[in-house]
Amino acid sequence: MPLSMYAASVPAFMQTLGALSAVLDKAAAHCAAKKIDPAALTTARLYPDMLMFTKQVQLACDFAKNAVGRLIGEPPKFPDEEKTFDELKARIAKTIDYIKSVKPADIDASADKDVTFPIGPDKTMTLPGAQYLVHAVLPNFYFHATTAYDILRHNGVEIGKMDFLGRR
Amino acid sequence: MPLSMYAASVPAFMQTLGALSAVLDKAAAHCAAKKIDPAALTTARLYPDMLMFTKQVQLACDFAKNAVGRLIGEPPKFPDEEKTFDELKARIAKTIDYIKSVKPADIDASADKDVTFPIGPDKTMTLPGAQYLVHAVLPNFYFHATTAYDILRHNGVEIGKMDFLGRR
C-alpha cells in the first residue's frame, strides 16, 4: 500500500499539535510554580527580529489548517488574537477540530491537484498537492512547532524531546 | 497518483540538508567577518542541557540516513567526529550521497514493511514503514534541522526562513 496524502498530513499534524498543546500546559505550570508572568514566555523570541512565541504557535496551526484547506478547497481563516496559553490551546483545539472534520478521501484525491499558496507577502507559487505538502507545508509546519518548543526550552521550561514528539 | 514513500522522504531530506549546508557557509562567513571563533557557534546550545550545534546537524543527517537505510535494509554507520563547519558540510554531503544512491523503487516498496528503530538508549519500537516515516522520522529530522538553524539565528547569524527552506 503506498503512502496516502491523508496519512502523510492530518495524523502528523494531530500528533505534533497535540504535543504542542500539552507543552503549553507545562509552560503554564512552570510560570505558576516559578511565579513568572506568562507573558514573559508568550512574547519571548530567540532573537529580536524573530517572531514571538504566540506567533510561532499560530503559524504551526495555520500551516496545518491551510494545507488541509487548500488540498480540498479553501481554508477557513482564523484571526491571530491569542495572547495567553489558554487562548493558544483553544487555537490548537480549533485547528485540530477542523483538520479532523475533512474526509480522508478528499485529501487522498489531492496529490496531483494544483495548489496555489503564498510565499512571502506578495508572491504565490503553484505546485501539485503532493509536492506542496512535502516541500512547502511539512518543513514550515515543523519549523514553527520546533521553534515554539525551542523558545520555551531556552527559557528554562522543563520539557524534553518526547514532549515535542507526542503520541501517534 | 498517490504520494510515494520515495517522494515523501529522499527529496525532502535533500532539500533541507542542502539548505543546511548553505546555512553553514553563511555561519562560517559570519564568523570570518565578525572575527568570531567558529567554535563559539559550533558548540552553542539554546540551554545548558540541550545538544550543541554540531550534534543537531549530525542528528538531522542521521535521521535522514537511518530512515532511508532502515526502509530498504540496514543503514551505514557514520561516526560523529565533526567539529568544524567544513567537516559538518562534508557530513551533509556524505549523507546526501548515500540517500541519493538508493533505488526509488526500493523505498517505494517499504510502506508496509516492519521497521524497528531505537527510541531512547535501550528501547526499540516497530512500525510499518509509512508510519515510521511520517510519525517518527520527519518530526525528528525537522526538529534537529530547525534547532540547528535556531541556534545560529539566536547567535546573530543573518539568515532567514528561506535559508531554512532551501530549494526543491
mmCIF file of N, CA and C in Angstrom, chain A residues 16-143:
data_model
loop_
_atom_site.group_PDB
_atom_site.id
_atom_site.type_symbol
_atom_site.label_atom_id
_atom_site.label_comp_id
_atom_site.label_asym_id
_atom_site.label_seq_id
_atom_site.Cartn_x
_atom_site.Cartn_y
_atom_site.Cartn_z
ATOM 1 N N THR A 16 1.667 16.338 16.348
ATOM 2 C CA THR A 16 2.541 17.432 16.790
ATOM 3 C C THR A 16 1.745 18.558 17.446
ATOM 4 N N LEU A 17 0.549 18.843 16.943
ATOM 5 C CA LEU A 17 -0.276 19.885 17.584
ATOM 6 C C LEU A 17 -0.759 19.411 18.953
ATOM 7 N N GLY A 18 -1.095 18.141 19.073
ATOM 8 C CA GLY A 18 -1.482 17.605 20.380
ATOM 9 C C GLY A 18 -0.337 17.700 21.377
ATOM 10 N N ALA A 19 0.870 17.394 20.881
ATOM 11 C CA ALA A 19 2.053 17.510 21.734
ATOM 12 C C ALA A 19 2.277 18.961 22.147
ATOM 13 N N LEU A 20 2.093 19.874 21.215
ATOM 14 C CA LEU A 20 2.300 21.299 21.499
ATOM 15 C C LEU A 20 1.297 21.785 22.542
ATOM 16 N N SER A 21 0.084 21.292 22.471
ATOM 17 C CA SER A 21 -0.922 21.679 23.456
ATOM 18 C C SER A 21 -0.506 21.227 24.861
ATOM 19 N N ALA A 22 0.029 20.015 24.967
ATOM 20 C CA ALA A 22 0.498 19.516 26.266
ATOM 21 C C ALA A 22 1.720 20.315 26.746
ATOM 22 N N VAL A 23 2.553 20.748 25.796
ATOM 23 C CA VAL A 23 3.713 21.575 26.152
ATOM 24 C C VAL A 23 3.242 22.927 26.714
ATOM 25 N N LEU A 24 2.154 23.456 26.169
ATOM 26 C CA LEU A 24 1.610 24.718 26.694
ATOM 27 C C LEU A 24 1.175 24.541 28.143
ATOM 28 N N ASP A 25 0.598 23.397 28.476
ATOM 29 C CA ASP A 25 0.237 23.122 29.876
ATOM 30 C C ASP A 25 1.481 23.144 30.767
ATOM 31 N N LYS A 26 2.561 22.529 30.285
ATOM 32 C CA LYS A 26 3.789 22.508 31.091
ATOM 33 C C LYS A 26 4.367 23.913 31.241
ATOM 34 N N ALA A 27 4.260 24.722 30.181
ATOM 35 C CA ALA A 27 4.770 26.103 30.262
ATOM 36 C C ALA A 27 3.943 26.907 31.266
ATOM 37 N N ALA A 28 2.622 26.724 31.242
ATOM 38 C CA ALA A 28 1.757 27.444 32.182
ATOM 39 C C ALA A 28 2.055 27.007 33.615
ATOM 40 N N ALA A 29 2.258 25.701 33.825
ATOM 41 C CA ALA A 29 2.566 25.190 35.169
ATOM 42 C C ALA A 29 3.922 25.725 35.642
ATOM 43 N N HIS A 30 4.887 25.813 34.721
ATOM 44 C CA HIS A 30 6.213 26.363 35.038
ATOM 45 C C HIS A 30 6.072 27.814 35.508
ATOM 46 N N CYS A 31 5.277 28.600 34.811
ATOM 47 C CA CYS A 31 5.081 30.008 35.197
ATOM 48 C C CYS A 31 4.439 30.096 36.581
ATOM 49 N N ALA A 32 3.449 29.250 36.831
ATOM 50 C CA ALA A 32 2.774 29.280 38.134
ATOM 51 C C ALA A 32 3.745 28.897 39.248
ATOM 52 N N ALA A 33 4.544 27.833 39.023
ATOM 53 C CA ALA A 33 5.457 27.350 40.060
ATOM 54 C C ALA A 33 6.576 28.341 40.353
ATOM 55 N N LYS A 34 7.052 29.026 39.317
ATOM 56 C CA LYS A 34 8.198 29.930 39.483
ATOM 57 C C LYS A 34 7.767 31.387 39.624
ATOM 58 N N LYS A 35 6.462 31.617 39.708
ATOM 59 C CA LYS A 35 5.917 32.984 39.780
ATOM 60 C C LYS A 35 6.454 33.864 38.647
ATOM 61 N N ILE A 36 6.382 33.327 37.442
ATOM 62 C CA ILE A 36 6.797 34.049 36.239
ATOM 63 C C ILE A 36 5.542 34.570 35.550
ATOM 64 N N ASP A 37 5.551 35.819 35.111
ATOM 65 C CA ASP A 37 4.458 36.352 34.298
ATOM 66 C C ASP A 37 4.405 35.554 32.989
ATOM 67 N N PRO A 38 3.291 34.874 32.686
ATOM 68 C CA PRO A 38 3.229 34.068 31.462
ATOM 69 C C PRO A 38 3.579 34.861 30.204
ATOM 70 N N ALA A 39 3.333 36.170 30.225
ATOM 71 C CA ALA A 39 3.657 36.989 29.051
ATOM 72 C C ALA A 39 5.155 37.004 28.767
ATOM 73 N N ALA A 40 5.969 36.725 29.809
ATOM 74 C CA ALA A 40 7.424 36.661 29.590
ATOM 75 C C ALA A 40 7.760 35.515 28.638
ATOM 76 N N LEU A 41 6.950 34.465 28.647
ATOM 77 C CA LEU A 41 7.173 33.353 27.712
ATOM 78 C C LEU A 41 6.386 33.523 26.416
ATOM 79 N N THR A 42 5.134 33.943 26.519
ATOM 80 C CA THR A 42 4.323 34.022 25.287
ATOM 81 C C THR A 42 4.857 35.081 24.322
ATOM 82 N N THR A 43 5.578 36.070 24.850
ATOM 83 C CA THR A 43 6.132 37.106 23.960
ATOM 84 C C THR A 43 7.628 36.896 23.703
ATOM 85 N N ALA A 44 8.191 35.784 24.182
ATOM 86 C CA ALA A 44 9.644 35.562 24.035
ATOM 87 C C ALA A 44 10.003 35.257 22.578
ATOM 88 N N ARG A 45 11.230 35.641 22.224
ATOM 89 C CA ARG A 45 11.791 35.389 20.890
ATOM 90 C C ARG A 45 13.212 34.879 21.076
ATOM 91 N N LEU A 46 13.738 34.172 20.088
ATOM 92 C CA LEU A 46 15.131 33.722 20.154
ATOM 93 C C LEU A 46 16.100 34.805 19.671
ATOM 94 N N TYR A 47 15.559 35.830 19.016
ATOM 95 C CA TYR A 47 16.374 36.944 18.524
ATOM 96 C C TYR A 47 15.397 38.081 18.228
ATOM 97 N N PRO A 48 15.837 39.334 18.386
ATOM 98 C CA PRO A 48 14.868 40.435 18.298
ATOM 99 C C PRO A 48 14.028 40.454 17.017
ATOM 100 N N ASP A 49 14.615 40.053 15.870
ATOM 101 C CA ASP A 49 13.805 40.101 14.644
ATOM 102 C C ASP A 49 13.212 38.734 14.266
ATOM 103 N N MET A 50 13.155 37.825 15.220
ATOM 104 C CA MET A 50 12.393 36.595 15.002
ATOM 105 C C MET A 50 10.983 36.780 15.562
ATOM 106 N N LEU A 51 10.077 35.903 15.177
ATOM 107 C CA LEU A 51 8.695 36.007 15.658
ATOM 108 C C LEU A 51 8.589 35.508 17.097
ATOM 109 N N MET A 52 7.637 36.115 17.824
ATOM 110 C CA MET A 52 7.478 35.719 19.222
ATOM 111 C C MET A 52 6.738 34.380 19.332
ATOM 112 N N PHE A 53 6.760 33.838 20.548
ATOM 113 C CA PHE A 53 6.188 32.511 20.802
ATOM 114 C C PHE A 53 4.749 32.368 20.303
ATOM 115 N N THR A 54 3.891 33.325 20.646
ATOM 116 C CA THR A 54 2.478 33.194 20.228
ATOM 117 C C THR A 54 2.384 33.013 18.714
ATOM 118 N N LYS A 55 3.169 33.785 17.974
ATOM 119 C CA LYS A 55 3.101 33.726 16.509
ATOM 120 C C LYS A 55 3.619 32.380 15.988
ATOM 121 N N GLN A 56 4.625 31.817 16.645
ATOM 122 C CA GLN A 56 5.123 30.506 16.225
ATOM 123 C C GLN A 56 4.009 29.456 16.346
ATOM 124 N N VAL A 57 3.251 29.534 17.445
ATOM 125 C CA VAL A 57 2.155 28.574 17.630
ATOM 126 C C VAL A 57 1.055 28.817 16.600
ATOM 127 N N GLN A 58 0.715 30.101 16.393
ATOM 128 C CA GLN A 58 -0.322 30.417 15.403
ATOM 129 C C GLN A 58 0.087 29.915 14.012
ATOM 130 N N LEU A 59 1.365 30.081 13.672
ATOM 131 C CA LEU A 59 1.826 29.655 12.341
ATOM 132 C C LEU A 59 1.848 28.133 12.204
ATOM 133 N N ALA A 60 2.247 27.432 13.252
ATOM 134 C CA ALA A 60 2.182 25.965 13.192
ATOM 135 C C ALA A 60 0.741 25.540 12.915
ATOM 136 N N CYS A 61 -0.200 26.151 13.646
ATOM 137 C CA CYS A 61 -1.625 25.847 13.416
ATOM 138 C C CYS A 61 -2.025 26.172 11.982
ATOM 139 N N ASP A 62 -1.597 27.326 11.494
ATOM 140 C CA ASP A 62 -2.031 27.754 10.162
ATOM 141 C C ASP A 62 -1.430 26.907 9.045
ATOM 142 N N PHE A 63 -0.191 26.447 9.192
ATOM 143 C CA PHE A 63 0.350 25.596 8.134
ATOM 144 C C PHE A 63 -0.446 24.291 8.048
ATOM 145 N N ALA A 64 -0.910 23.779 9.172
ATOM 146 C CA ALA A 64 -1.746 22.572 9.152
ATOM 147 C C ALA A 64 -3.117 22.874 8.548
ATOM 148 N N LYS A 65 -3.776 23.897 9.076
ATOM 149 C CA LYS A 65 -5.127 24.262 8.610
ATOM 150 C C LYS A 65 -5.127 24.630 7.129
ATOM 151 N N ASN A 66 -4.174 25.468 6.729
ATOM 152 C CA ASN A 66 -4.169 25.934 5.342
ATOM 153 C C ASN A 66 -3.823 24.811 4.375
ATOM 154 N N ALA A 67 -2.939 23.905 4.794
ATOM 155 C CA ALA A 67 -2.602 22.776 3.925
ATOM 156 C C ALA A 67 -3.850 21.945 3.671
ATOM 157 N N VAL A 68 -4.512 21.567 4.744
ATOM 158 C CA VAL A 68 -5.719 20.745 4.611
ATOM 159 C C VAL A 68 -6.770 21.489 3.783
ATOM 160 N N GLY A 69 -6.980 22.750 4.104
ATOM 161 C CA GLY A 69 -7.995 23.534 3.389
ATOM 162 C C GLY A 69 -7.690 23.685 1.907
ATOM 163 N N ARG A 70 -6.431 23.968 1.585
ATOM 164 C CA ARG A 70 -6.080 24.171 0.163
ATOM 165 C C ARG A 70 -6.099 22.862 -0.614
ATOM 166 N N LEU A 71 -5.747 21.775 0.046
ATOM 167 C CA LEU A 71 -5.753 20.488 -0.671
ATOM 168 C C LEU A 71 -7.171 20.093 -1.079
ATOM 169 N N ILE A 72 -8.174 20.525 -0.302
ATOM 170 C CA ILE A 72 -9.551 20.124 -0.635
ATOM 171 C C ILE A 72 -10.386 21.295 -1.115
ATOM 172 N N GLY A 73 -9.897 22.523 -1.051
ATOM 173 C CA GLY A 73 -10.706 23.667 -1.482
ATOM 174 C C GLY A 73 -10.132 24.955 -0.933
ATOM 175 N N GLU A 74 -10.875 25.572 -0.011
ATOM 176 C CA GLU A 74 -10.464 26.869 0.524
ATOM 177 C C GLU A 74 -10.376 26.762 2.042
ATOM 178 N N PRO A 75 -9.240 27.126 2.652
ATOM 179 C CA PRO A 75 -9.157 27.014 4.117
ATOM 180 C C PRO A 75 -9.964 28.100 4.820
ATOM 181 N N PRO A 76 -10.488 27.786 6.019
ATOM 182 C CA PRO A 76 -11.112 28.843 6.831
ATOM 183 C C PRO A 76 -10.035 29.804 7.319
ATOM 184 N N LYS A 77 -10.450 31.012 7.677
ATOM 185 C CA LYS A 77 -9.499 31.988 8.246
ATOM 186 C C LYS A 77 -9.679 32.026 9.758
ATOM 187 N N PHE A 78 -8.576 31.911 10.496
ATOM 188 C CA PHE A 78 -8.616 32.043 11.948
ATOM 189 C C PHE A 78 -7.824 33.301 12.305
ATOM 190 N N PRO A 79 -8.455 34.291 12.966
ATOM 191 C CA PRO A 79 -7.714 35.515 13.305
ATOM 192 C C PRO A 79 -6.629 35.245 14.350
ATOM 193 N N ASP A 80 -5.535 35.999 14.273
ATOM 194 C CA ASP A 80 -4.423 35.835 15.228
ATOM 195 C C ASP A 80 -4.643 36.747 16.425
ATOM 196 N N GLU A 81 -5.444 36.314 17.379
ATOM 197 C CA GLU A 81 -5.777 37.188 18.510
ATOM 198 C C GLU A 81 -5.323 36.618 19.848
ATOM 199 N N GLU A 82 -4.704 35.427 19.824
ATOM 200 C CA GLU A 82 -4.374 34.764 21.080
ATOM 201 C C GLU A 82 -3.214 35.459 21.798
ATOM 202 N N LYS A 83 -3.363 35.583 23.122
ATOM 203 C CA LYS A 83 -2.291 36.164 23.932
ATOM 204 C C LYS A 83 -1.869 35.231 25.072
ATOM 205 N N THR A 84 -2.758 34.396 25.545
ATOM 206 C CA THR A 84 -2.453 33.568 26.717
ATOM 207 C C THR A 84 -2.257 32.110 26.320
ATOM 208 N N PHE A 85 -1.687 31.331 27.246
ATOM 209 C CA PHE A 85 -1.536 29.896 26.988
ATOM 210 C C PHE A 85 -2.903 29.246 26.723
ATOM 211 N N ASP A 86 -3.915 29.636 27.519
ATOM 212 C CA ASP A 86 -5.241 29.045 27.315
ATOM 213 C C ASP A 86 -5.803 29.388 25.941
ATOM 214 N N GLU A 87 -5.598 30.621 25.530
ATOM 215 C CA GLU A 87 -6.104 31.003 24.200
ATOM 216 C C GLU A 87 -5.351 30.245 23.103
ATOM 217 N N LEU A 88 -4.045 30.043 23.285
ATOM 218 C CA LEU A 88 -3.282 29.272 22.291
ATOM 219 C C LEU A 88 -3.735 27.812 22.273
ATOM 220 N N LYS A 89 -4.061 27.277 23.460
ATOM 221 C CA LYS A 89 -4.587 25.908 23.491
ATOM 222 C C LYS A 89 -5.912 25.819 22.729
ATOM 223 N N ALA A 90 -6.736 26.849 22.870
ATOM 224 C CA ALA A 90 -8.017 26.858 22.145
ATOM 225 C C ALA A 90 -7.781 26.957 20.636
ATOM 226 N N ARG A 91 -6.769 27.718 20.245
ATOM 227 C CA ARG A 91 -6.431 27.826 18.810
ATOM 228 C C ARG A 91 -6.023 26.461 18.260
ATOM 229 N N ILE A 92 -5.203 25.750 19.042
ATOM 230 C CA ILE A 92 -4.783 24.414 18.609
ATOM 231 C C ILE A 92 -5.995 23.485 18.524
ATOM 232 N N ALA A 93 -6.872 23.558 19.539
ATOM 233 C CA ALA A 93 -8.056 22.682 19.549
ATOM 234 C C ALA A 93 -8.947 22.968 18.345
ATOM 235 N N LYS A 94 -9.107 24.243 18.018
ATOM 236 C CA LYS A 94 -9.942 24.646 16.868
ATOM 237 C C LYS A 94 -9.316 24.130 15.574
ATOM 238 N N THR A 95 -7.983 24.183 15.504
ATOM 239 C CA THR A 95 -7.271 23.688 14.315
ATOM 240 C C THR A 95 -7.439 22.182 14.173
ATOM 241 N N ILE A 96 -7.278 21.469 15.300
ATOM 242 C CA ILE A 96 -7.442 20.007 15.260
ATOM 243 C C ILE A 96 -8.876 19.649 14.876
ATOM 244 N N ASP A 97 -9.863 20.368 15.438
ATOM 245 C CA ASP A 97 -11.266 20.094 15.075
ATOM 246 C C ASP A 97 -11.465 20.235 13.569
ATOM 247 N N TYR A 98 -10.881 21.278 13.008
ATOM 248 C CA TYR A 98 -11.060 21.490 11.565
ATOM 249 C C TYR A 98 -10.394 20.380 10.749
ATOM 250 N N ILE A 99 -9.131 20.081 11.046
ATOM 251 C CA ILE A 99 -8.436 19.104 10.192
ATOM 252 C C ILE A 99 -9.017 17.694 10.380
ATOM 253 N N LYS A 100 -9.610 17.441 11.553
ATOM 254 C CA LYS A 100 -10.275 16.146 11.762
ATOM 255 C C LYS A 100 -11.606 16.059 11.017
ATOM 256 N N SER A 101 -12.154 17.204 10.660
ATOM 257 C CA SER A 101 -13.504 17.222 10.074
ATOM 258 C C SER A 101 -13.506 16.886 8.587
ATOM 259 N N VAL A 102 -12.340 16.904 7.935
ATOM 260 C CA VAL A 102 -12.330 16.686 6.480
ATOM 261 C C VAL A 102 -12.356 15.188 6.179
ATOM 262 N N LYS A 103 -12.841 14.857 4.980
ATOM 263 C CA LYS A 103 -12.899 13.443 4.584
ATOM 264 C C LYS A 103 -11.532 12.987 4.084
ATOM 265 N N PRO A 104 -10.986 11.920 4.664
ATOM 266 C CA PRO A 104 -9.694 11.409 4.185
ATOM 267 C C PRO A 104 -9.666 11.220 2.666
ATOM 268 N N ALA A 105 -10.761 10.750 2.080
ATOM 269 C CA ALA A 105 -10.769 10.505 0.626
ATOM 270 C C ALA A 105 -10.555 11.806 -0.155
ATOM 271 N N ASP A 106 -11.049 12.921 0.390
ATOM 272 C CA ASP A 106 -10.866 14.204 -0.314
ATOM 273 C C ASP A 106 -9.390 14.614 -0.308
ATOM 274 N N ILE A 107 -8.726 14.394 0.819
ATOM 275 C CA ILE A 107 -7.284 14.698 0.885
ATOM 276 C C ILE A 107 -6.530 13.732 -0.028
ATOM 277 N N ASP A 108 -6.914 12.463 0.004
ATOM 278 C CA ASP A 108 -6.204 11.468 -0.809
ATOM 279 C C ASP A 108 -6.312 11.768 -2.301
ATOM 280 N N ALA A 109 -7.364 12.478 -2.696
ATOM 281 C CA ALA A 109 -7.562 12.791 -4.125
ATOM 282 C C ALA A 109 -6.753 13.999 -4.574
ATOM 283 N N SER A 110 -5.958 14.591 -3.659
ATOM 284 C CA SER A 110 -5.348 15.897 -3.956
ATOM 285 C C SER A 110 -3.891 15.832 -4.398
ATOM 286 N N ALA A 111 -3.312 14.637 -4.534
ATOM 287 C CA ALA A 111 -1.862 14.559 -4.811
ATOM 288 C C ALA A 111 -1.463 15.300 -6.078
ATOM 289 N N ASP A 112 -2.295 15.245 -7.096
ATOM 290 C CA ASP A 112 -1.945 15.870 -8.382
ATOM 291 C C ASP A 112 -2.643 17.200 -8.616
ATOM 292 N N LYS A 113 -3.445 17.596 -7.672
ATOM 293 C CA LYS A 113 -4.208 18.835 -7.823
ATOM 294 C C LYS A 113 -3.297 20.054 -7.676
ATOM 295 N N ASP A 114 -3.398 21.022 -8.592
ATOM 296 C CA ASP A 114 -2.600 22.243 -8.454
ATOM 297 C C ASP A 114 -3.049 23.043 -7.238
ATOM 298 N N VAL A 115 -2.088 23.380 -6.400
ATOM 299 C CA VAL A 115 -2.385 24.176 -5.210
ATOM 300 C C VAL A 115 -1.567 25.467 -5.300
ATOM 301 N N THR A 116 -2.243 26.594 -5.174
ATOM 302 C CA THR A 116 -1.569 27.892 -5.188
ATOM 303 C C THR A 116 -1.533 28.437 -3.768
ATOM 304 N N PHE A 117 -0.344 28.845 -3.348
ATOM 305 C CA PHE A 117 -0.188 29.288 -1.959
ATOM 306 C C PHE A 117 0.777 30.471 -1.912
ATOM 307 N N PRO A 118 0.635 31.315 -0.887
ATOM 308 C CA PRO A 118 1.516 32.496 -0.787
ATOM 309 C C PRO A 118 2.928 32.101 -0.382
ATOM 310 N N ILE A 119 3.926 32.735 -1.002
ATOM 311 C CA ILE A 119 5.292 32.648 -0.476
ATOM 312 C C ILE A 119 5.750 34.094 -0.312
ATOM 313 N N GLY A 120 5.779 34.534 0.934
ATOM 314 C CA GLY A 120 6.072 35.933 1.203
ATOM 315 C C GLY A 120 4.826 36.782 1.007
ATOM 316 N N PRO A 121 4.988 38.099 1.238
ATOM 317 C CA PRO A 121 3.825 38.990 1.299
ATOM 318 C C PRO A 121 3.092 39.161 -0.038
ATOM 319 N N ASP A 122 3.780 39.109 -1.181
ATOM 320 C CA ASP A 122 3.065 39.414 -2.428
ATOM 321 C C ASP A 122 3.427 38.480 -3.584
ATOM 322 N N LYS A 123 3.828 37.248 -3.244
ATOM 323 C CA LYS A 123 4.103 36.275 -4.291
ATOM 324 C C LYS A 123 3.339 34.985 -4.000
ATOM 325 N N THR A 124 2.995 34.281 -5.059
ATOM 326 C CA THR A 124 2.401 32.967 -4.851
ATOM 327 C C THR A 124 3.179 31.937 -5.655
ATOM 328 N N MET A 125 2.988 30.682 -5.308
ATOM 329 C CA MET A 125 3.597 29.579 -6.031
ATOM 330 C C MET A 125 2.501 28.526 -6.239
ATOM 331 N N THR A 126 2.602 27.786 -7.319
ATOM 332 C CA THR A 126 1.643 26.707 -7.577
ATOM 333 C C THR A 126 2.396 25.397 -7.734
ATOM 334 N N LEU A 127 1.977 24.401 -6.973
ATOM 335 C CA LEU A 127 2.602 23.076 -7.025
ATOM 336 C C LEU A 127 1.514 22.008 -6.985
ATOM 337 N N PRO A 128 1.796 20.819 -7.511
ATOM 338 C CA PRO A 128 0.875 19.708 -7.286
ATOM 339 C C PRO A 128 0.773 19.424 -5.787
ATOM 340 N N GLY A 129 -0.410 18.975 -5.348
ATOM 341 C CA GLY A 129 -0.664 18.778 -3.926
ATOM 342 C C GLY A 129 0.416 18.016 -3.183
ATOM 343 N N ALA A 130 0.919 16.933 -3.778
ATOM 344 C CA ALA A 130 1.920 16.112 -3.082
ATOM 345 C C ALA A 130 3.200 16.906 -2.842
ATOM 346 N N GLN A 131 3.617 17.680 -3.843
ATOM 347 C CA GLN A 131 4.845 18.467 -3.673
ATOM 348 C C GLN A 131 4.628 19.627 -2.709
ATOM 349 N N TYR A 132 3.456 20.226 -2.783
ATOM 350 C CA TYR A 132 3.097 21.288 -1.834
ATOM 351 C C TYR A 132 3.212 20.757 -0.401
ATOM 352 N N LEU A 133 2.647 19.582 -0.160
ATOM 353 C CA LEU A 133 2.680 19.007 1.185
ATOM 354 C C LEU A 133 4.116 18.700 1.629
ATOM 355 N N VAL A 134 4.867 18.006 0.779
ATOM 356 C CA VAL A 134 6.200 17.515 1.174
ATOM 357 C C VAL A 134 7.232 18.640 1.230
ATOM 358 N N HIS A 135 7.186 19.544 0.257
ATOM 359 C CA HIS A 135 8.285 20.520 0.135
ATOM 360 C C HIS A 135 7.983 21.889 0.723
ATOM 361 N N ALA A 136 6.715 22.200 0.921
ATOM 362 C CA ALA A 136 6.381 23.523 1.478
ATOM 363 C C ALA A 136 5.732 23.400 2.851
ATOM 364 N N VAL A 137 4.705 22.563 2.979
ATOM 365 C CA VAL A 137 3.941 22.534 4.229
ATOM 366 C C VAL A 137 4.731 21.906 5.373
ATOM 367 N N LEU A 138 5.191 20.674 5.185
ATOM 368 C CA LEU A 138 5.805 19.969 6.318
ATOM 369 C C LEU A 138 7.044 20.691 6.861
ATOM 370 N N PRO A 139 7.959 21.171 6.008
ATOM 371 C CA PRO A 139 9.107 21.907 6.580
ATOM 372 C C PRO A 139 8.659 23.129 7.386
ATOM 373 N N ASN A 140 7.684 23.872 6.878
ATOM 374 C CA ASN A 140 7.214 25.058 7.595
ATOM 375 C C ASN A 140 6.466 24.689 8.875
ATOM 376 N N PHE A 141 5.626 23.687 8.796
ATOM 377 C CA PHE A 141 4.867 23.260 9.978
ATOM 378 C C PHE A 141 5.820 22.864 11.109
ATOM 379 N N TYR A 142 6.780 22.008 10.787
ATOM 380 C CA TYR A 142 7.716 21.553 11.828
ATOM 381 C C TYR A 142 8.663 22.671 12.260
ATOM 382 N N PHE A 143 8.993 23.576 11.347
ATOM 383 C CA PHE A 143 9.846 24.713 11.715
ATOM 384 C C PHE A 143 9.194 25.515 12.850
#
